Short mmCIF file of C-alpha atoms in Angstrom, two decimals:
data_model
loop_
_atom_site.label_atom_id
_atom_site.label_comp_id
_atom_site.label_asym_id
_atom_site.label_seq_id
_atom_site.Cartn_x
_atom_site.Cartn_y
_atom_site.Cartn_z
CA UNK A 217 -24.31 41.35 -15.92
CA UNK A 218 -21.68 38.98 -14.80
CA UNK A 219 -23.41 37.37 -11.87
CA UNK A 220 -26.22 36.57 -13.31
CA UNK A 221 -24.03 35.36 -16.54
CA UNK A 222 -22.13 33.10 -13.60
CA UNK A 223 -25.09 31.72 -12.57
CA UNK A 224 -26.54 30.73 -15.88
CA UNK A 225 -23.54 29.66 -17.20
CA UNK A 226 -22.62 26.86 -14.19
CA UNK A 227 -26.16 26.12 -14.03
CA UNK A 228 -26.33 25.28 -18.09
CA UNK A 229 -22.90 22.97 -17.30
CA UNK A 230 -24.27 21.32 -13.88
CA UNK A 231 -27.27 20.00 -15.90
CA UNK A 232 -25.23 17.81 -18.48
CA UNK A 233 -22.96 16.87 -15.50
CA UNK A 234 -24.38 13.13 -14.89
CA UNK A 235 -21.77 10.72 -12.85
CA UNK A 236 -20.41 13.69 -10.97
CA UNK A 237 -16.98 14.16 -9.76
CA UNK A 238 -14.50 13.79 -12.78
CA UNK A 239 -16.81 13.15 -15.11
CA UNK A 240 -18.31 16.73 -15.19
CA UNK A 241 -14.55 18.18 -15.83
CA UNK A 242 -14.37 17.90 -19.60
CA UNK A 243 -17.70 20.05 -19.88
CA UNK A 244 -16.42 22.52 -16.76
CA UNK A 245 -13.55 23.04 -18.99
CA UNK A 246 -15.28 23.63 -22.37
CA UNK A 247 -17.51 26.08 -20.85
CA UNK A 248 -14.78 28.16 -18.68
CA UNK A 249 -11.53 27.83 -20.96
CA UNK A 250 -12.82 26.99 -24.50
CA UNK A 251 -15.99 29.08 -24.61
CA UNK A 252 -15.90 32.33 -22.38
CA UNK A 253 -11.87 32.30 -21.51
CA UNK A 254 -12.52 32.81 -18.23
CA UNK A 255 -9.48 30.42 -17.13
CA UNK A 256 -6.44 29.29 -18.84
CA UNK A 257 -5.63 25.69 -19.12
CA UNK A 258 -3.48 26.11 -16.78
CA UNK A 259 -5.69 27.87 -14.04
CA UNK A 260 -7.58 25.32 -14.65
CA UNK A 261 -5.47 22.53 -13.97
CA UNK A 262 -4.78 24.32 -10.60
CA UNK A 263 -7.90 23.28 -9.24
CA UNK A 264 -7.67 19.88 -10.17
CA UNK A 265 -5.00 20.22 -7.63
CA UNK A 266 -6.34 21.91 -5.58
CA UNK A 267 -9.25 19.32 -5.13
CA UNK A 268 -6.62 17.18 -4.38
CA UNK A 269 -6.55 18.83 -1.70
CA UNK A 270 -9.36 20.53 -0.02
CA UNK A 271 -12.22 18.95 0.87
CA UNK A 272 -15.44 19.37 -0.97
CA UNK A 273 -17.36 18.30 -4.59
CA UNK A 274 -14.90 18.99 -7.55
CA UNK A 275 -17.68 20.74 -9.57
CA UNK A 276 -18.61 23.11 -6.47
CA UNK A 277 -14.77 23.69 -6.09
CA UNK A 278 -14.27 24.70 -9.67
CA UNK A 279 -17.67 26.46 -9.73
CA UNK A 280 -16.28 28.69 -6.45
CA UNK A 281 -13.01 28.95 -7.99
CA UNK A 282 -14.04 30.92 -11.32
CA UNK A 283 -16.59 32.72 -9.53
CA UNK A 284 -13.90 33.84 -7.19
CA UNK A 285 -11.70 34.97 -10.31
CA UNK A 286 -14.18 36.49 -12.03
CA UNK A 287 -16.08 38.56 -10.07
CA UNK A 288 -14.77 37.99 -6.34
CA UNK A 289 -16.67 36.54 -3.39
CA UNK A 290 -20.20 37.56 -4.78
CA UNK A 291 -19.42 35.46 -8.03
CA UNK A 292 -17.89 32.77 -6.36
CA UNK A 293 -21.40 32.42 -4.54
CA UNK A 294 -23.59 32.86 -7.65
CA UNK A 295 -21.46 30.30 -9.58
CA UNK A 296 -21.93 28.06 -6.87
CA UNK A 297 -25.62 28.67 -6.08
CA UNK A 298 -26.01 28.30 -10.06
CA UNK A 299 -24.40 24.72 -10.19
CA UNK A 300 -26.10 23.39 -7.21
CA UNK A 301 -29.84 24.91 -7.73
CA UNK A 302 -30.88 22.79 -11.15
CA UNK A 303 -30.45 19.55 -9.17
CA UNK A 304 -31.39 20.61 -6.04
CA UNK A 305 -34.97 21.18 -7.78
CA UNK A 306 -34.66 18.38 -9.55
CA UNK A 307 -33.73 16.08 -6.62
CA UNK A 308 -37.07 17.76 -4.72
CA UNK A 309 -39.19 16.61 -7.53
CA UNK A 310 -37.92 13.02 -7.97
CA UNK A 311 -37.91 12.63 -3.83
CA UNK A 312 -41.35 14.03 -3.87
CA UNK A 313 -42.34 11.24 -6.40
CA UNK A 314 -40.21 8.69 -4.78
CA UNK A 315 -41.62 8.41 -1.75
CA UNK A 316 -45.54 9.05 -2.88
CA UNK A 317 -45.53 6.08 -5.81
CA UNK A 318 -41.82 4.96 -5.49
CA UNK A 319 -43.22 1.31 -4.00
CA UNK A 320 -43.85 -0.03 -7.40
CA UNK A 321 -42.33 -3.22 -8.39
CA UNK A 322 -40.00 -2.09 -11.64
CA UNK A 323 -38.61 0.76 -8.99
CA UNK A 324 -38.36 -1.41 -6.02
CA UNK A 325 -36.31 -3.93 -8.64
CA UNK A 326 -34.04 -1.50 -10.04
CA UNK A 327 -32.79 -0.22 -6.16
CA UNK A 328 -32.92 -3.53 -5.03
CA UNK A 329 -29.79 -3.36 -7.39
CA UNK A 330 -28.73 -0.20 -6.93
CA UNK A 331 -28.20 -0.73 -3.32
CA UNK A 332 -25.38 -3.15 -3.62
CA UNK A 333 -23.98 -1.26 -6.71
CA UNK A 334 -23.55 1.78 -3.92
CA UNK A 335 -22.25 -1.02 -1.26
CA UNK A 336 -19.26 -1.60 -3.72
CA UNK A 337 -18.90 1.72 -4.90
CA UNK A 338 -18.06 2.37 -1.05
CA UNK A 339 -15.82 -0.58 -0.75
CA UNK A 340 -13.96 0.97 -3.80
CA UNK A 341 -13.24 4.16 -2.53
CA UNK A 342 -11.94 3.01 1.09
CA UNK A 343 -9.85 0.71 -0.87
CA UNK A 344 -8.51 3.74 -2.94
CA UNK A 345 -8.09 5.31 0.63
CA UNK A 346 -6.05 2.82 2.46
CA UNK A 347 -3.53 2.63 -0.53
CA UNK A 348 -3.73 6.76 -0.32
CA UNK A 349 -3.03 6.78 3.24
CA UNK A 350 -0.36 3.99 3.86
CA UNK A 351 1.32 3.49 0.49
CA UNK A 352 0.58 7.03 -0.88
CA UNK A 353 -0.45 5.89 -4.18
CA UNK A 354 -3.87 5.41 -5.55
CA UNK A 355 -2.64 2.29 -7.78
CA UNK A 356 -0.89 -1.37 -7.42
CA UNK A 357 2.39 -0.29 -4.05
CA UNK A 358 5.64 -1.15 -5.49
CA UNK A 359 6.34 -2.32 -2.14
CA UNK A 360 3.68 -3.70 0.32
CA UNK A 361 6.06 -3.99 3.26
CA UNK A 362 7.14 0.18 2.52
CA UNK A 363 3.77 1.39 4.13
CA UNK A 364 3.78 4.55 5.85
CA UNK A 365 3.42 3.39 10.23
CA UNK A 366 2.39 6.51 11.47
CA UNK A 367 -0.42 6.73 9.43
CA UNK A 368 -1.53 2.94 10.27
CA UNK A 369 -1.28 4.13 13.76
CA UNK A 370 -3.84 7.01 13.25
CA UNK A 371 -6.06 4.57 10.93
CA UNK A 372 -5.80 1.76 13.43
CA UNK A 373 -6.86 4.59 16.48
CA UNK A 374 -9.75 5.47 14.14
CA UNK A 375 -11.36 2.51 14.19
CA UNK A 376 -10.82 1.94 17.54
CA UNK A 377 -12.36 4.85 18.13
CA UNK A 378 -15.03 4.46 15.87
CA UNK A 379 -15.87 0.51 17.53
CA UNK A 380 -16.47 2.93 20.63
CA UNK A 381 -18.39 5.03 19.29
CA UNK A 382 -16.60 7.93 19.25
CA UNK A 383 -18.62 10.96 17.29
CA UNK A 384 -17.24 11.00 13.66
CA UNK A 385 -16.33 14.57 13.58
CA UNK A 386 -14.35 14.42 16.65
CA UNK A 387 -12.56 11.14 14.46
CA UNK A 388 -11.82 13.57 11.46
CA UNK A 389 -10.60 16.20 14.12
CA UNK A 390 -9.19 14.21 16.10
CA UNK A 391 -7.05 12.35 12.98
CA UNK A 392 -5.90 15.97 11.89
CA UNK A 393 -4.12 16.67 15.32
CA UNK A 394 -2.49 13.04 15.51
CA UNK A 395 -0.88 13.64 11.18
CA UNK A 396 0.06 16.80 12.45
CA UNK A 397 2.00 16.05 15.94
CA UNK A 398 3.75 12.89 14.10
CA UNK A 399 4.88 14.77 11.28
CA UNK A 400 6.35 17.69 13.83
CA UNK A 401 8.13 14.64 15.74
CA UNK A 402 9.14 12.76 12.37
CA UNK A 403 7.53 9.74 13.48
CA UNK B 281 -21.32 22.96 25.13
CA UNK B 282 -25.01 22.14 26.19
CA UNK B 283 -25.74 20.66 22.63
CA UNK B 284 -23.18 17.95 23.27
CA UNK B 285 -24.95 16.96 26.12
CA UNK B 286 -27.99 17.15 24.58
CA UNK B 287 -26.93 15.06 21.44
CA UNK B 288 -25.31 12.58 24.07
CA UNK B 289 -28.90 12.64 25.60
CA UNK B 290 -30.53 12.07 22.45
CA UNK B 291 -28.37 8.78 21.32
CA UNK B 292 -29.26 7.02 24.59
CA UNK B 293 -32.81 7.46 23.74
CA UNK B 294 -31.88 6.31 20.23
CA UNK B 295 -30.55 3.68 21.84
CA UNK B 296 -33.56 2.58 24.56
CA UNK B 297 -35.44 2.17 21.22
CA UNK B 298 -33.55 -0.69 20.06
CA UNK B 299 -30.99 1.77 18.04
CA UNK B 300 -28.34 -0.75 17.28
CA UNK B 301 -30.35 -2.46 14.55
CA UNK B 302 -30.54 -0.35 11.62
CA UNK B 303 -32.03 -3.29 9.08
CA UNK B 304 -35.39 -2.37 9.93
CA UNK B 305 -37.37 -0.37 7.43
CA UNK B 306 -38.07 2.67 9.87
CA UNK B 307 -35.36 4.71 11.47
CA UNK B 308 -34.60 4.26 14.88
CA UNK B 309 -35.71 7.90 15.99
CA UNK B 310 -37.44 10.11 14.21
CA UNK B 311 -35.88 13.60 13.37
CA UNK B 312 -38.89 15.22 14.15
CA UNK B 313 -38.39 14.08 17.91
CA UNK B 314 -34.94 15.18 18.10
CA UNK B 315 -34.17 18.79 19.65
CA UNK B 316 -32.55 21.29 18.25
CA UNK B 317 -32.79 18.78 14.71
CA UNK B 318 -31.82 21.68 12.44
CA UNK B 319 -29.25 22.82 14.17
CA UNK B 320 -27.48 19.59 14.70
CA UNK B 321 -28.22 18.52 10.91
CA UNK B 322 -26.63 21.87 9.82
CA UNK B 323 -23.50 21.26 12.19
CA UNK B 324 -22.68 17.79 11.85
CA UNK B 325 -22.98 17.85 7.90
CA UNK B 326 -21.37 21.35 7.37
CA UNK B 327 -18.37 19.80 9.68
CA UNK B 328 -18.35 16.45 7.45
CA UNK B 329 -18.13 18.20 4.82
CA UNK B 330 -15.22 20.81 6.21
CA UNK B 331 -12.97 17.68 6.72
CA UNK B 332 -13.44 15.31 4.24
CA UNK B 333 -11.11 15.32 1.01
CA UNK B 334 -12.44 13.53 -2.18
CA UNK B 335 -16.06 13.31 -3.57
CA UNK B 336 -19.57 12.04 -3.11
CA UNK B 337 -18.12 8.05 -1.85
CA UNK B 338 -15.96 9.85 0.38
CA UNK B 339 -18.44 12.05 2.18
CA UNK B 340 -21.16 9.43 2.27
CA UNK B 341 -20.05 6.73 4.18
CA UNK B 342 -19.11 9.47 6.96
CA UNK B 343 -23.32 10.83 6.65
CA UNK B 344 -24.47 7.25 7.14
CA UNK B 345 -21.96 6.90 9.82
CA UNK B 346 -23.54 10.58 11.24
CA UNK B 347 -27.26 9.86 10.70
CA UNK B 348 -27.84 6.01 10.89
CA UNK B 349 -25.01 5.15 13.69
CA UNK B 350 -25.40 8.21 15.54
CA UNK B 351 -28.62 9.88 15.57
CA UNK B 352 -30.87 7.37 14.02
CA UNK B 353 -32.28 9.70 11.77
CA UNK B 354 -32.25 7.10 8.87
CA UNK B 355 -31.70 3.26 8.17
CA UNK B 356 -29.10 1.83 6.10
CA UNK B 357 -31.54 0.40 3.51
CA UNK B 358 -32.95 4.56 3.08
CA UNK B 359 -29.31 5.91 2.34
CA UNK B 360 -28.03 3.56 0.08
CA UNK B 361 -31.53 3.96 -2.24
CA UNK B 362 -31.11 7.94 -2.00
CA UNK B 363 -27.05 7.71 -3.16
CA UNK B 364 -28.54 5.41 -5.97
CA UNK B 365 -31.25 7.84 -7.00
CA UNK B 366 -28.49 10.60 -6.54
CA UNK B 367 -25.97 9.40 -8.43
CA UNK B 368 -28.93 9.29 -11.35
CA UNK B 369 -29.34 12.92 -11.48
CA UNK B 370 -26.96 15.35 -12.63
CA UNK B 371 -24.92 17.68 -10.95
CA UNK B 372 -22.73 16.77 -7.86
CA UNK B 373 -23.72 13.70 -6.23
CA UNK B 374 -22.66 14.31 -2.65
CA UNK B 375 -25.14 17.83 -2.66
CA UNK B 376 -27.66 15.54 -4.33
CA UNK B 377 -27.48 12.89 -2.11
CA UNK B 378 -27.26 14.96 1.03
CA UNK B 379 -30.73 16.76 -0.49
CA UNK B 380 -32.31 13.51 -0.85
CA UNK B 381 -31.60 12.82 2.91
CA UNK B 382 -32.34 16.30 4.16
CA UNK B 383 -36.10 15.94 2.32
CA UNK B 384 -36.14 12.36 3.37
CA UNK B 385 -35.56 13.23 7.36
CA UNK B 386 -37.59 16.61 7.42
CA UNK B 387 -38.72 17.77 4.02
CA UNK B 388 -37.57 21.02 2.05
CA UNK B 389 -36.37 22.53 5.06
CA UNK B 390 -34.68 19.99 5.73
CA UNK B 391 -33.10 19.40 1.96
CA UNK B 392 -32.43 23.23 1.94
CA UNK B 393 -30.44 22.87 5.30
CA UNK B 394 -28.59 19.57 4.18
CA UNK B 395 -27.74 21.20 0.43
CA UNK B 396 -26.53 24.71 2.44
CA UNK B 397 -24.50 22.44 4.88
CA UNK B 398 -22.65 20.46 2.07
CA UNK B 399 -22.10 23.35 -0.11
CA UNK B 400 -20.47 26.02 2.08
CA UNK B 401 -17.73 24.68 3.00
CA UNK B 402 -15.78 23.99 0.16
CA UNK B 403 -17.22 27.65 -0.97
CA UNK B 404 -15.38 29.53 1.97
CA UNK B 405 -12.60 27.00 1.49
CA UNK B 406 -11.71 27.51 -2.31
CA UNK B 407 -12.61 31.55 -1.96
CA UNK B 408 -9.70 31.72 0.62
CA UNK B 409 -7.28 29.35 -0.99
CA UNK B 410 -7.95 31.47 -4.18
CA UNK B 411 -6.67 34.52 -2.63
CA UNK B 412 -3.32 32.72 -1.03
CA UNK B 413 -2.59 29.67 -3.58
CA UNK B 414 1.06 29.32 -3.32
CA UNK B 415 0.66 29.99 0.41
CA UNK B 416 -1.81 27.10 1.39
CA UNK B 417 -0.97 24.38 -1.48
CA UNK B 418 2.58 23.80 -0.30
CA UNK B 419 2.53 24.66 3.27
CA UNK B 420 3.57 21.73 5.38
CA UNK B 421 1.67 21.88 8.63
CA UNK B 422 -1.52 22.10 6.30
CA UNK B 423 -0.49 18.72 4.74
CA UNK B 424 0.37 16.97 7.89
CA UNK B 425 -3.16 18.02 9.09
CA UNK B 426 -4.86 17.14 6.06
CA UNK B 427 -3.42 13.77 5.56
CA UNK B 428 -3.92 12.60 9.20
CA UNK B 429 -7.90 13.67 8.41
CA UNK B 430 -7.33 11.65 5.55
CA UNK B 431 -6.61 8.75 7.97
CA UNK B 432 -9.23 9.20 10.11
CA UNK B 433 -11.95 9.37 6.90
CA UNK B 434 -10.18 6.19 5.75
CA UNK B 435 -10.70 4.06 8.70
CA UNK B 436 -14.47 5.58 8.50
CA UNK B 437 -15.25 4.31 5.34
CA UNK B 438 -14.06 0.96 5.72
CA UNK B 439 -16.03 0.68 8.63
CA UNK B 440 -18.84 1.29 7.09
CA UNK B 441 -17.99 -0.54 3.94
CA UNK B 442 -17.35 -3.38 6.78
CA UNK B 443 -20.95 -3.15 8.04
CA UNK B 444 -22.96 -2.83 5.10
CA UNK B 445 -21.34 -5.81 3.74
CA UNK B 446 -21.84 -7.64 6.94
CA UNK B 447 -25.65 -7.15 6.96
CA UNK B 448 -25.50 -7.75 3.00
CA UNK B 449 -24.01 -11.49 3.70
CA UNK B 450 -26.50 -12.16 6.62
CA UNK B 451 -29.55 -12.21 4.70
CA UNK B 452 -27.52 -15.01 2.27
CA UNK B 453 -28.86 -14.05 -0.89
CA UNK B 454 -26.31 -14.88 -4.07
CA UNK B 455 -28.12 -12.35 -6.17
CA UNK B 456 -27.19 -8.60 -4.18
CA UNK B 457 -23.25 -10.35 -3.39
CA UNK B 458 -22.70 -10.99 -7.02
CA UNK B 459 -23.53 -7.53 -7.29
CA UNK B 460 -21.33 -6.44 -5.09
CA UNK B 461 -18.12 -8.51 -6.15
CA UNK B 462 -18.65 -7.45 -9.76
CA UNK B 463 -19.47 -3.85 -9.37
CA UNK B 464 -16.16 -3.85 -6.99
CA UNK B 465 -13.84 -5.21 -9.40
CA UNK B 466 -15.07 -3.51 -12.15
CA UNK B 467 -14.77 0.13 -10.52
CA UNK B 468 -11.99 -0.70 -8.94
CA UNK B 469 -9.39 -2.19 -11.18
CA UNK B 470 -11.04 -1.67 -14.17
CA UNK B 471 -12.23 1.97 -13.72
CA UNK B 472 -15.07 1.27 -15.34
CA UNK B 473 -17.41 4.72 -15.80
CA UNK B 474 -19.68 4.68 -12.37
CA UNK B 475 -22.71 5.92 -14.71
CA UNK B 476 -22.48 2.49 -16.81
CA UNK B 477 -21.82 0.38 -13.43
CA UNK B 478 -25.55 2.25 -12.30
CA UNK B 479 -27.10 1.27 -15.06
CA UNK B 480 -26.35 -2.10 -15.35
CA UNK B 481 -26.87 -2.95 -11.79
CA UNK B 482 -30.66 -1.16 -12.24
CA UNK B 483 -31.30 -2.81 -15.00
CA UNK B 484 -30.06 -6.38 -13.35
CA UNK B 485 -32.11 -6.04 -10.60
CA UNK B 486 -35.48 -4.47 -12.55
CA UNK B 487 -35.24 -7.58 -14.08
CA UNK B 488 -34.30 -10.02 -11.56
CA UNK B 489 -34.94 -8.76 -8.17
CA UNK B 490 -38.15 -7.67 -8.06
CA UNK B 491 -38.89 -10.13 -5.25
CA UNK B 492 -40.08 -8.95 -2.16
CA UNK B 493 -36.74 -10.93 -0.28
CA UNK B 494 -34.44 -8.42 -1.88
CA UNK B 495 -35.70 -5.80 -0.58
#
């Protein structure tokens, strides 16, 4: 049965996925193209792009998107359901653990340095967003002075906003409107 | 309607209760407290999710903004252990971390509610945008939209990045900083694999910062 062969399948793949986003794509690939052909190469590449794009987890995207191909809405959902519910009992488990003997010293020590690790990790991918959003590149600008001024405007609103505490959602929504009515005006 | 004013009503007593300093080791409200907690922990995440492009860093920053700035549900030190443990585990870490925050704030209910809220939207999302490809991918007013949220999510994170640094360099400890520079540089002009970066820092501080002052 193909749902339940979905299911299995992504759940087998989310399971060797450690490191998450781009680092579970080689294995997504060898499983869906290589193995069962249920995407070409090409297909596949697609939603790369597509995550690009749209928001959400690239494993849940691709997970949605072969389900969807395969076996329409129904295996889109048991795909996904498949690559989330391995970890999602897994995560119960270690948080149930975590927080009954987690206070131990050789735990405490290792997230004592795991917290600034995450800290950075942050820092890294606003960096990665502010040369996204005002020199549209993810690397080293060619130009520094060639940034893009609407979209300074909307970041420099956002944190406005944000310093007034202005709910984050109505941030996100808010930012969507704003890229939208400059583009129309060619701001 | 009435949930906004409710939620408004809810961060003011956040706020009474000393909200503004999330260092402490107890959130500022407890969930448990909050009306309607579900519902507004399905909502806010399942929106967050909706409108933020790019993975687990991306999405993060905008929950701690959500549950530590806003509601109070959890303090800073409580969501940057749970992405660590998260990005441990396999699978995606933004659902993992999200479950680790849902259990931490109201137990399986609450991870089931936080995993349902993070994984739905990009499931409706990619179903529909597999039907109509061509249609959505290159279709302007989507892009204008999409980049402005990117914006928005930008100036998000590096507010938070801002803050967490800010209370990192108040407690002036060398240690946690070092961290922090190194990790940076590494990841982000050496793209050095995250996985490796987590183990070294866990390792560097099972060693070294055991100490009661790092925590």
């Amino acid at each position: 049965m193909i749902y339940l062969e979905l299911f299995i399948e992504f759940a087998k793949v989310s399971i060797f996925c450690v490191g998450g986003g781009y680092a579970s794509m080689p294995l997504i690939e060898a499983s869906v193209v290589d193995t069962y052909h249920w995407l070409t190469l090409s297909e596949f590449i697609d939603i790369f792009t597509i995550s690009q794009m749209t928001p959400g987890p690239i494993g849940i995207n691709a997970a949605t998107f072969v389900g969807m191909k395969i076996a329409g809405f129904t295996g889109a959902i048991c795909a996904t359901l498949g690559f989330v519910t391995p970890s999602f009992i897994l995560c119960l488990i270690v948080a149930h653990f975590f927080f009954k003997y987690g206070d131990i010293g050789p735990i405490r020590g290792a997230l004592n340095g795991l917290r600034p690790a995450v800290v950075a990790l942050i820092i890294s991918a606003g960096m990665g967003f502010v040369l996204l959003a005002l020199w549209n590149t993810e690397h080293h600008p060619a130009d520094w002075l060639a940034f893009d001024k609407s979209n300074l405007l909307i970041l420099a609103l956002a944190v406005i906003a944000k310093t007034k505490k202005v709910s984050v959602i109505k941030i996100l929504f808010g930012s969507g409107v704003l890229g939208l009515a400059f583009g129309l005006m060619g701001f | 309607m009435d949930e906004k004013s409710e939620s408004t009503k809810n961060i003011e007593t956040a706020e009474v209760n000393g909200a503004n300093d999330s260092n402490g080791d107890t959130p500022k409200m407890d969930p448990k407290n909050y009306d309607h907690f579900y519902r507004a922990l399905f909502t806010s995440t399942f929106l967050i999710s909706a409108f933020t492009v790019g993975g687990g860093y991306v999405i993060i920053p905008l929950l701690r903004a959500k549950y530590v700035d806003e509601y109070g549900w959890l303090t800073d030190k409580e969501t940057l252990d749970l992405v660590a443990i998260g990005q441990s585990l396999p699978g995606v870490v933004a659902i993992n971390s999200t479950v680790l925050m849902g259990y931490r704030m109201a137990g399986i209910p609450g991870a089931l509610v936080a995993a349902f809220a993070t994984a739905l939207p990009p499931l409706i999302t990619i179903s529909l945008i597999s039907l109509a490809y061509d249609a959505v991918a290159h279709n302007p007013y989507i892009e204008l939209v999409l980049k402005g949220m990117q914006c928005g999510a930008t100036a998000l994170i590096v507010n938070v990045a801002i803050d967490l640094v800010r209370k990192q360099l108040k407690k002036k400890l060398i240690l946690p900083l070092a961290i922090i520079v190194i990790t940076f540089i590494a990841n982000f002009f050496f793209d050095v694999n995250i996985m490796a970066l987590v183990l070294i820092d866990g390792l560097v501080g099972l060693v070294l910062m055991r100490e009661k002052k790092y925590s």
